[in-house]
Amino acid sequence: MYKIAVFVTGRGSNLKAIINSIENDMNKVEVCAVVSSKPECGAVEFSKQKGIPCFLLSNTSKDGFVDYDQLKNILFEKKIDLIVLAGFLKKIPENFIEAFEYKIINIHPALLPSFGGKGMYGINVHTAVFEKSAQISGPTVHFVDKVYDNGKIIAQKAVDISQVKTPEEIAALVLKEEHKLLPFVIKKFSENKIEIKNNRVYIN
Ligand code: GRF
Protein backbone atom coordinates (compact mmCIF):
# COMPACT_ATOMS: atom_id res chain seq x y z
CA MET A 1 0.00 0.00 0.00
CA TYR A 2 1.07 3.59 -0.65
CA LYS A 3 0.56 5.36 2.66
CA ILE A 4 -0.39 8.99 2.91
CA ALA A 5 -1.12 11.44 5.71
CA VAL A 6 -3.44 14.34 4.96
CA PHE A 7 -3.04 17.61 6.86
CA VAL A 8 -6.17 19.77 7.11
CA THR A 9 -7.55 22.79 8.89
CA GLY A 10 -11.01 23.37 7.51
CA ARG A 11 -13.96 22.02 5.64
CA GLY A 12 -12.09 19.05 4.13
CA SER A 13 -13.54 18.90 0.62
CA ASN A 14 -10.13 17.90 -0.81
CA LEU A 15 -9.80 15.17 1.83
CA LYS A 16 -13.22 13.91 0.72
CA ALA A 17 -12.16 13.98 -2.93
CA ILE A 18 -9.04 11.92 -2.06
CA ILE A 19 -11.10 9.36 -0.13
CA ASN A 20 -13.65 9.17 -2.96
CA SER A 21 -10.88 8.47 -5.46
CA ILE A 22 -9.41 5.81 -3.19
CA GLU A 23 -12.82 4.15 -2.99
CA ASN A 24 -13.22 4.31 -6.76
CA ASP A 25 -9.97 4.03 -8.65
CA MET A 26 -7.00 4.47 -6.35
CA ASN A 27 -7.15 1.31 -4.25
CA LYS A 28 -3.38 1.05 -3.74
CA VAL A 29 -3.45 4.26 -1.68
CA GLU A 30 -4.36 4.41 1.99
CA VAL A 31 -4.97 7.49 4.16
CA CYS A 32 -3.21 6.33 7.34
CA ALA A 33 -3.56 9.58 9.25
CA VAL A 34 -5.42 12.85 9.16
CA VAL A 35 -3.65 15.66 10.96
CA SER A 36 -5.53 18.79 11.93
CA SER A 37 -4.59 22.00 13.66
CA LYS A 38 -8.25 22.57 14.50
CA PRO A 39 -10.19 20.12 16.72
CA GLU A 40 -13.60 20.88 15.30
CA CYS A 41 -13.83 21.13 11.56
CA GLY A 42 -15.46 19.30 8.68
CA ALA A 43 -12.28 17.42 7.85
CA VAL A 44 -11.90 16.02 11.38
CA GLU A 45 -15.58 15.02 11.48
CA PHE A 46 -15.23 13.27 8.16
CA SER A 47 -12.07 11.37 9.13
CA LYS A 48 -13.79 10.16 12.31
CA GLN A 49 -16.78 8.93 10.27
CA LYS A 50 -14.38 7.04 8.03
CA GLY A 51 -12.45 5.58 10.98
CA ILE A 52 -9.17 7.18 9.93
CA PRO A 53 -6.77 7.91 12.83
CA CYS A 54 -6.88 11.64 13.45
CA PHE A 55 -4.16 13.61 15.24
CA LEU A 56 -4.60 17.12 16.55
CA LEU A 57 -1.46 19.15 16.09
CA SER A 58 -0.16 22.07 18.12
CA ASN A 59 3.13 23.98 18.15
CA THR A 60 3.35 23.49 21.88
CA SER A 61 2.55 20.38 23.90
CA LYS A 62 -0.97 20.41 25.32
CA ASP A 63 -3.53 17.81 26.33
CA GLY A 64 -5.10 15.93 23.48
CA PHE A 65 -2.65 17.38 20.96
CA VAL A 66 0.66 16.16 19.53
CA ASP A 67 3.55 18.51 18.76
CA TYR A 68 5.67 18.36 15.60
CA ASP A 69 8.34 16.10 17.14
CA GLN A 70 5.74 13.61 18.31
CA LEU A 71 4.00 13.77 14.95
CA LYS A 72 7.30 13.15 13.15
CA ASN A 73 7.75 9.92 15.11
CA ILE A 74 4.16 8.84 14.52
CA LEU A 75 4.52 9.33 10.77
CA PHE A 76 7.90 7.55 10.71
CA GLU A 77 6.39 4.63 12.62
CA LYS A 78 3.48 4.46 10.20
CA LYS A 79 6.00 4.51 7.32
CA ILE A 80 4.15 7.31 5.56
CA ASP A 81 5.17 7.69 1.91
CA LEU A 82 3.65 11.11 1.28
CA ILE A 83 2.24 14.01 3.30
CA VAL A 84 -0.53 15.91 1.56
CA LEU A 85 -1.41 19.40 2.74
CA ALA A 86 -5.05 19.86 1.78
CA GLY A 87 -6.04 23.22 3.16
CA PHE A 88 -3.54 23.17 6.02
CA LEU A 89 -3.03 26.76 7.14
CA LYS A 90 -0.20 26.58 9.68
CA LYS A 91 3.46 27.23 8.86
CA ILE A 92 5.37 23.95 9.24
CA PRO A 93 8.68 24.11 11.16
CA GLU A 94 11.82 23.79 9.05
CA ASN A 95 13.14 20.67 10.78
CA PHE A 96 9.88 18.86 10.05
CA ILE A 97 10.12 19.81 6.38
CA GLU A 98 13.77 18.66 6.29
CA ALA A 99 12.74 15.30 7.76
CA PHE A 100 10.33 14.73 4.86
CA GLU A 101 12.19 16.33 1.96
CA TYR A 102 10.29 15.91 -1.33
CA LYS A 103 7.66 13.98 0.59
CA ILE A 104 5.32 16.88 1.36
CA ILE A 105 2.99 18.32 -1.26
CA ASN A 106 0.46 21.14 -1.05
CA ILE A 107 -2.52 22.25 -3.09
CA HIS A 108 -2.82 25.97 -3.71
CA PRO A 109 -5.95 27.47 -5.31
CA ALA A 110 -4.16 29.65 -7.91
CA LEU A 111 -1.56 29.30 -10.61
CA LEU A 112 1.77 29.66 -8.80
CA PRO A 113 4.16 31.40 -8.77
CA SER A 114 1.50 34.16 -8.97
CA PHE A 115 -0.94 34.78 -6.13
CA GLY A 116 0.98 32.80 -3.50
CA GLY A 117 2.86 33.52 -0.30
CA LYS A 118 1.93 34.74 3.14
CA GLY A 119 -1.71 35.79 3.55
CA MET A 120 -2.64 34.20 0.24
CA TYR A 121 -5.20 31.66 1.33
CA GLY A 122 -8.95 31.17 1.05
CA ILE A 123 -10.94 33.95 -0.54
CA ASN A 124 -7.92 36.34 -0.34
CA VAL A 125 -6.35 34.44 -3.22
CA HIS A 126 -9.43 34.60 -5.40
CA THR A 127 -10.03 38.29 -4.60
CA ALA A 128 -6.46 39.09 -5.68
CA VAL A 129 -6.91 37.08 -8.89
CA PHE A 130 -10.28 38.79 -9.54
CA GLU A 131 -8.98 42.30 -8.93
CA LYS A 132 -5.92 41.74 -11.11
CA SER A 133 -8.42 40.79 -13.82
CA ALA A 134 -6.53 37.58 -14.52
CA GLN A 135 -8.28 35.68 -17.28
CA ILE A 136 -7.20 32.24 -16.14
CA SER A 137 -6.72 30.73 -12.72
CA GLY A 138 -6.58 27.20 -11.40
CA PRO A 139 -5.06 24.90 -8.82
CA THR A 140 -1.36 24.16 -8.37
CA VAL A 141 0.05 21.10 -6.65
CA HIS A 142 3.63 21.67 -5.56
CA PHE A 143 6.35 20.34 -3.29
CA VAL A 144 6.61 22.08 0.06
CA ASP A 145 9.89 23.68 0.99
CA LYS A 146 10.81 26.18 3.68
CA VAL A 147 9.21 29.14 1.93
CA TYR A 148 5.42 29.52 1.56
CA ASP A 149 4.11 28.33 -1.83
CA ASN A 150 7.64 28.19 -3.21
CA GLY A 151 8.49 24.53 -3.86
CA LYS A 152 8.72 23.04 -7.33
CA ILE A 153 5.43 22.80 -9.20
CA ILE A 154 4.17 19.28 -9.88
CA ALA A 155 0.87 19.91 -11.68
CA GLN A 156 -1.48 22.74 -12.60
CA LYS A 157 -4.82 23.07 -14.33
CA ALA A 158 -5.84 26.27 -16.08
CA VAL A 159 -9.45 27.38 -15.74
CA ASP A 160 -11.06 30.07 -17.91
CA ILE A 161 -12.34 32.78 -15.58
CA SER A 162 -12.88 35.47 -18.22
CA GLN A 163 -16.63 35.66 -17.56
CA VAL A 164 -16.77 35.52 -13.75
CA LYS A 165 -18.56 38.23 -11.78
CA THR A 166 -17.20 37.55 -8.28
CA PRO A 167 -14.17 36.05 -6.48
CA GLU A 168 -16.52 33.38 -5.08
CA GLU A 169 -17.25 32.23 -8.62
CA ILE A 170 -13.52 31.77 -9.19
CA ALA A 171 -13.24 29.83 -5.92
CA ALA A 172 -15.98 27.43 -7.02
CA LEU A 173 -14.50 26.88 -10.49
CA VAL A 174 -11.02 26.29 -9.09
CA LEU A 175 -12.22 24.00 -6.27
CA LYS A 176 -13.91 21.73 -8.79
CA GLU A 177 -10.54 21.26 -10.51
CA GLU A 178 -8.69 20.84 -7.20
CA HIS A 179 -10.83 17.81 -6.49
CA LYS A 180 -9.57 16.18 -9.68
CA LEU A 181 -5.96 17.40 -9.70
CA LEU A 182 -4.96 16.40 -6.17
CA PRO A 183 -6.12 12.74 -6.40
CA PHE A 184 -4.53 12.55 -9.88
CA VAL A 185 -1.15 13.66 -8.49
CA ILE A 186 -1.38 11.33 -5.47
CA LYS A 187 -2.14 8.43 -7.81
CA LYS A 188 0.93 9.27 -9.90
CA PHE A 189 3.09 9.36 -6.76
CA SER A 190 1.73 5.96 -5.71
CA GLU A 191 2.66 4.58 -9.14
CA ASN A 192 6.15 6.06 -8.82
CA LYS A 193 5.49 8.21 -11.87
CA ILE A 194 6.69 11.53 -10.50
CA GLU A 195 10.27 12.22 -11.45
CA ILE A 196 12.62 15.15 -10.84
CA LYS A 197 15.01 15.55 -13.74
CA ASN A 198 16.84 18.57 -15.23
CA ASN A 199 15.73 20.60 -12.22
CA ARG A 200 12.08 20.07 -13.22
CA VAL A 201 9.24 17.78 -12.17
CA TYR A 202 7.90 15.36 -14.77
CA ILE A 203 4.77 13.22 -14.55
CA ASN A 204 5.38 10.05 -16.51
C1 GRF B 1 -8.44 24.67 -0.95
O1 GRF B 1 -8.91 25.70 -1.75
C2 GRF B 1 -6.95 24.48 -1.10
O2 GRF B 1 -6.48 24.81 -2.37
C3 GRF B 1 -6.39 25.44 -0.10
O3 GRF B 1 -7.28 25.39 0.98
C4 GRF B 1 -8.58 25.00 0.52
C5 GRF B 1 -9.01 23.83 1.35
O4 GRF B 1 -10.33 23.45 1.09
N1 GRF B 1 -5.02 25.14 0.21
P1 GRF B 1 -10.91 22.12 1.70
O5 GRF B 1 -10.71 22.17 3.22
O6 GRF B 1 -10.17 20.96 1.12
O7 GRF B 1 -12.35 22.10 1.34
Coordinates of C-alpha atoms and ligand atoms in Angstrom, one line a residue:
M1 CA 0.0 0.0 0.0
Y2 CA 1.1 3.6 -0.6
K3 CA 0.6 5.4 2.7
I4 CA -0.4 9.0 2.9
A5 CA -1.1 11.4 5.7
V6 CA -3.4 14.3 5.0
F7 CA -3.0 17.6 6.9
V8 CA -6.2 19.8 7.1
T9 CA -7.6 22.8 8.9
G10 CA -11.0 23.4 7.5
R11 CA -14.0 22.0 5.6
G12 CA -12.1 19.1 4.1
S13 CA -13.5 18.9 0.6
N14 CA -10.1 17.9 -0.8
L15 CA -9.8 15.2 1.8
K16 CA -13.2 13.9 0.7
A17 CA -12.2 14.0 -2.9
I18 CA -9.0 11.9 -2.1
I19 CA -11.1 9.4 -0.1
N20 CA -13.7 9.2 -3.0
S21 CA -10.9 8.5 -5.5
I22 CA -9.4 5.8 -3.2
E23 CA -12.8 4.2 -3.0
N24 CA -13.2 4.3 -6.8
D25 CA -10.0 4.0 -8.7
M26 CA -7.0 4.5 -6.4
N27 CA -7.1 1.3 -4.3
K28 CA -3.4 1.1 -3.7
V29 CA -3.5 4.3 -1.7
E30 CA -4.4 4.4 2.0
V31 CA -5.0 7.5 4.2
C32 CA -3.2 6.3 7.3
A33 CA -3.6 9.6 9.2
V34 CA -5.4 12.9 9.2
V35 CA -3.6 15.7 11.0
S36 CA -5.5 18.8 11.9
S37 CA -4.6 22.0 13.7
K38 CA -8.3 22.6 14.5
P39 CA -10.2 20.1 16.7
E40 CA -13.6 20.9 15.3
C41 CA -13.8 21.1 11.6
G42 CA -15.5 19.3 8.7
A43 CA -12.3 17.4 7.9
V44 CA -11.9 16.0 11.4
E45 CA -15.6 15.0 11.5
F46 CA -15.2 13.3 8.2
S47 CA -12.1 11.4 9.1
K48 CA -13.8 10.2 12.3
Q49 CA -16.8 8.9 10.3
K50 CA -14.4 7.0 8.0
G51 CA -12.5 5.6 11.0
I52 CA -9.2 7.2 9.9
P53 CA -6.8 7.9 12.8
C54 CA -6.9 11.6 13.4
F55 CA -4.2 13.6 15.2
L56 CA -4.6 17.1 16.6
L57 CA -1.5 19.1 16.1
S58 CA -0.2 22.1 18.1
N59 CA 3.1 24.0 18.2
T60 CA 3.3 23.5 21.9
S61 CA 2.5 20.4 23.9
K62 CA -1.0 20.4 25.3
D63 CA -3.5 17.8 26.3
G64 CA -5.1 15.9 23.5
F65 CA -2.6 17.4 21.0
V66 CA 0.7 16.2 19.5
D67 CA 3.5 18.5 18.8
Y68 CA 5.7 18.4 15.6
D69 CA 8.3 16.1 17.1
Q70 CA 5.7 13.6 18.3
L71 CA 4.0 13.8 14.9
K72 CA 7.3 13.2 13.1
N73 CA 7.8 9.9 15.1
I74 CA 4.2 8.8 14.5
L75 CA 4.5 9.3 10.8
F76 CA 7.9 7.5 10.7
E77 CA 6.4 4.6 12.6
K78 CA 3.5 4.5 10.2
K79 CA 6.0 4.5 7.3
I80 CA 4.1 7.3 5.6
D81 CA 5.2 7.7 1.9
L82 CA 3.6 11.1 1.3
I83 CA 2.2 14.0 3.3
V84 CA -0.5 15.9 1.6
L85 CA -1.4 19.4 2.7
A86 CA -5.1 19.9 1.8
G87 CA -6.0 23.2 3.2
F88 CA -3.5 23.2 6.0
L89 CA -3.0 26.8 7.1
K90 CA -0.2 26.6 9.7
K91 CA 3.5 27.2 8.9
I92 CA 5.4 24.0 9.2
P93 CA 8.7 24.1 11.2
E94 CA 11.8 23.8 9.0
N95 CA 13.1 20.7 10.8
F96 CA 9.9 18.9 10.1
I97 CA 10.1 19.8 6.4
E98 CA 13.8 18.7 6.3
A99 CA 12.7 15.3 7.8
F100 CA 10.3 14.7 4.9
E101 CA 12.2 16.3 2.0
Y102 CA 10.3 15.9 -1.3
K103 CA 7.7 14.0 0.6
I104 CA 5.3 16.9 1.4
I105 CA 3.0 18.3 -1.3
N106 CA 0.5 21.1 -1.0
I107 CA -2.5 22.2 -3.1
H108 CA -2.8 26.0 -3.7
P109 CA -6.0 27.5 -5.3
A110 CA -4.2 29.6 -7.9
L111 CA -1.6 29.3 -10.6
L112 CA 1.8 29.7 -8.8
P113 CA 4.2 31.4 -8.8
S114 CA 1.5 34.2 -9.0
F115 CA -0.9 34.8 -6.1
G116 CA 1.0 32.8 -3.5
G117 CA 2.9 33.5 -0.3
K118 CA 1.9 34.7 3.1
G119 CA -1.7 35.8 3.5
M120 CA -2.6 34.2 0.2
Y121 CA -5.2 31.7 1.3
G122 CA -8.9 31.2 1.1
I123 CA -10.9 33.9 -0.5
N124 CA -7.9 36.3 -0.3
V125 CA -6.3 34.4 -3.2
H126 CA -9.4 34.6 -5.4
T127 CA -10.0 38.3 -4.6
A128 CA -6.5 39.1 -5.7
V129 CA -6.9 37.1 -8.9
F130 CA -10.3 38.8 -9.5
E131 CA -9.0 42.3 -8.9
K132 CA -5.9 41.7 -11.1
S133 CA -8.4 40.8 -13.8
A134 CA -6.5 37.6 -14.5
Q135 CA -8.3 35.7 -17.3
I136 CA -7.2 32.2 -16.1
S137 CA -6.7 30.7 -12.7
G138 CA -6.6 27.2 -11.4
P139 CA -5.1 24.9 -8.8
T140 CA -1.4 24.2 -8.4
V141 CA 0.1 21.1 -6.7
H142 CA 3.6 21.7 -5.6
F143 CA 6.3 20.3 -3.3
V144 CA 6.6 22.1 0.1
D145 CA 9.9 23.7 1.0
K146 CA 10.8 26.2 3.7
V147 CA 9.2 29.1 1.9
Y148 CA 5.4 29.5 1.6
D149 CA 4.1 28.3 -1.8
N150 CA 7.6 28.2 -3.2
G151 CA 8.5 24.5 -3.9
K152 CA 8.7 23.0 -7.3
I153 CA 5.4 22.8 -9.2
I154 CA 4.2 19.3 -9.9
A155 CA 0.9 19.9 -11.7
Q156 CA -1.5 22.7 -12.6
K157 CA -4.8 23.1 -14.3
A158 CA -5.8 26.3 -16.1
V159 CA -9.4 27.4 -15.7
D160 CA -11.1 30.1 -17.9
I161 CA -12.3 32.8 -15.6
S162 CA -12.9 35.5 -18.2
Q163 CA -16.6 35.7 -17.6
V164 CA -16.8 35.5 -13.8
K165 CA -18.6 38.2 -11.8
T166 CA -17.2 37.6 -8.3
P167 CA -14.2 36.0 -6.5
E168 CA -16.5 33.4 -5.1
E169 CA -17.2 32.2 -8.6
I170 CA -13.5 31.8 -9.2
A171 CA -13.2 29.8 -5.9
A172 CA -16.0 27.4 -7.0
L173 CA -14.5 26.9 -10.5
V174 CA -11.0 26.3 -9.1
L175 CA -12.2 24.0 -6.3
K176 CA -13.9 21.7 -8.8
E177 CA -10.5 21.3 -10.5
E178 CA -8.7 20.8 -7.2
H179 CA -10.8 17.8 -6.5
K180 CA -9.6 16.2 -9.7
L181 CA -6.0 17.4 -9.7
L182 CA -5.0 16.4 -6.2
P183 CA -6.1 12.7 -6.4
F184 CA -4.5 12.6 -9.9
V185 CA -1.1 13.7 -8.5
I186 CA -1.4 11.3 -5.5
K187 CA -2.1 8.4 -7.8
K188 CA 0.9 9.3 -9.9
F189 CA 3.1 9.4 -6.8
S190 CA 1.7 6.0 -5.7
E191 CA 2.7 4.6 -9.1
N192 CA 6.2 6.1 -8.8
K193 CA 5.5 8.2 -11.9
I194 CA 6.7 11.5 -10.5
E195 CA 10.3 12.2 -11.4
I196 CA 12.6 15.2 -10.8
K197 CA 15.0 15.6 -13.7
N198 CA 16.8 18.6 -15.2
N199 CA 15.7 20.6 -12.2
R200 CA 12.1 20.1 -13.2
V201 CA 9.2 17.8 -12.2
Y202 CA 7.9 15.4 -14.8
I203 CA 4.8 13.2 -14.5
N204 CA 5.4 10.1 -16.5
Ligands
GRF1 C1 -8.4 24.7 -1.0 O1 -8.9 25.7 -1.8 C2 -6.9 24.5 -1.1 O2 -6.5 24.8 -2.4 C3 -6.4 25.4 -0.1 O3 -7.3 25.4 1.0 C4 -8.6 25.0 0.5 C5 -9.0 23.8 1.3 O4 -10.3 23.5 1.1 N1 -5.0 25.1 0.2 P1 -10.9 22.1 1.7 O5 -10.7 22.2 3.2 O6 -10.2 21.0 1.1 O7 -12.4 22.1 1.3

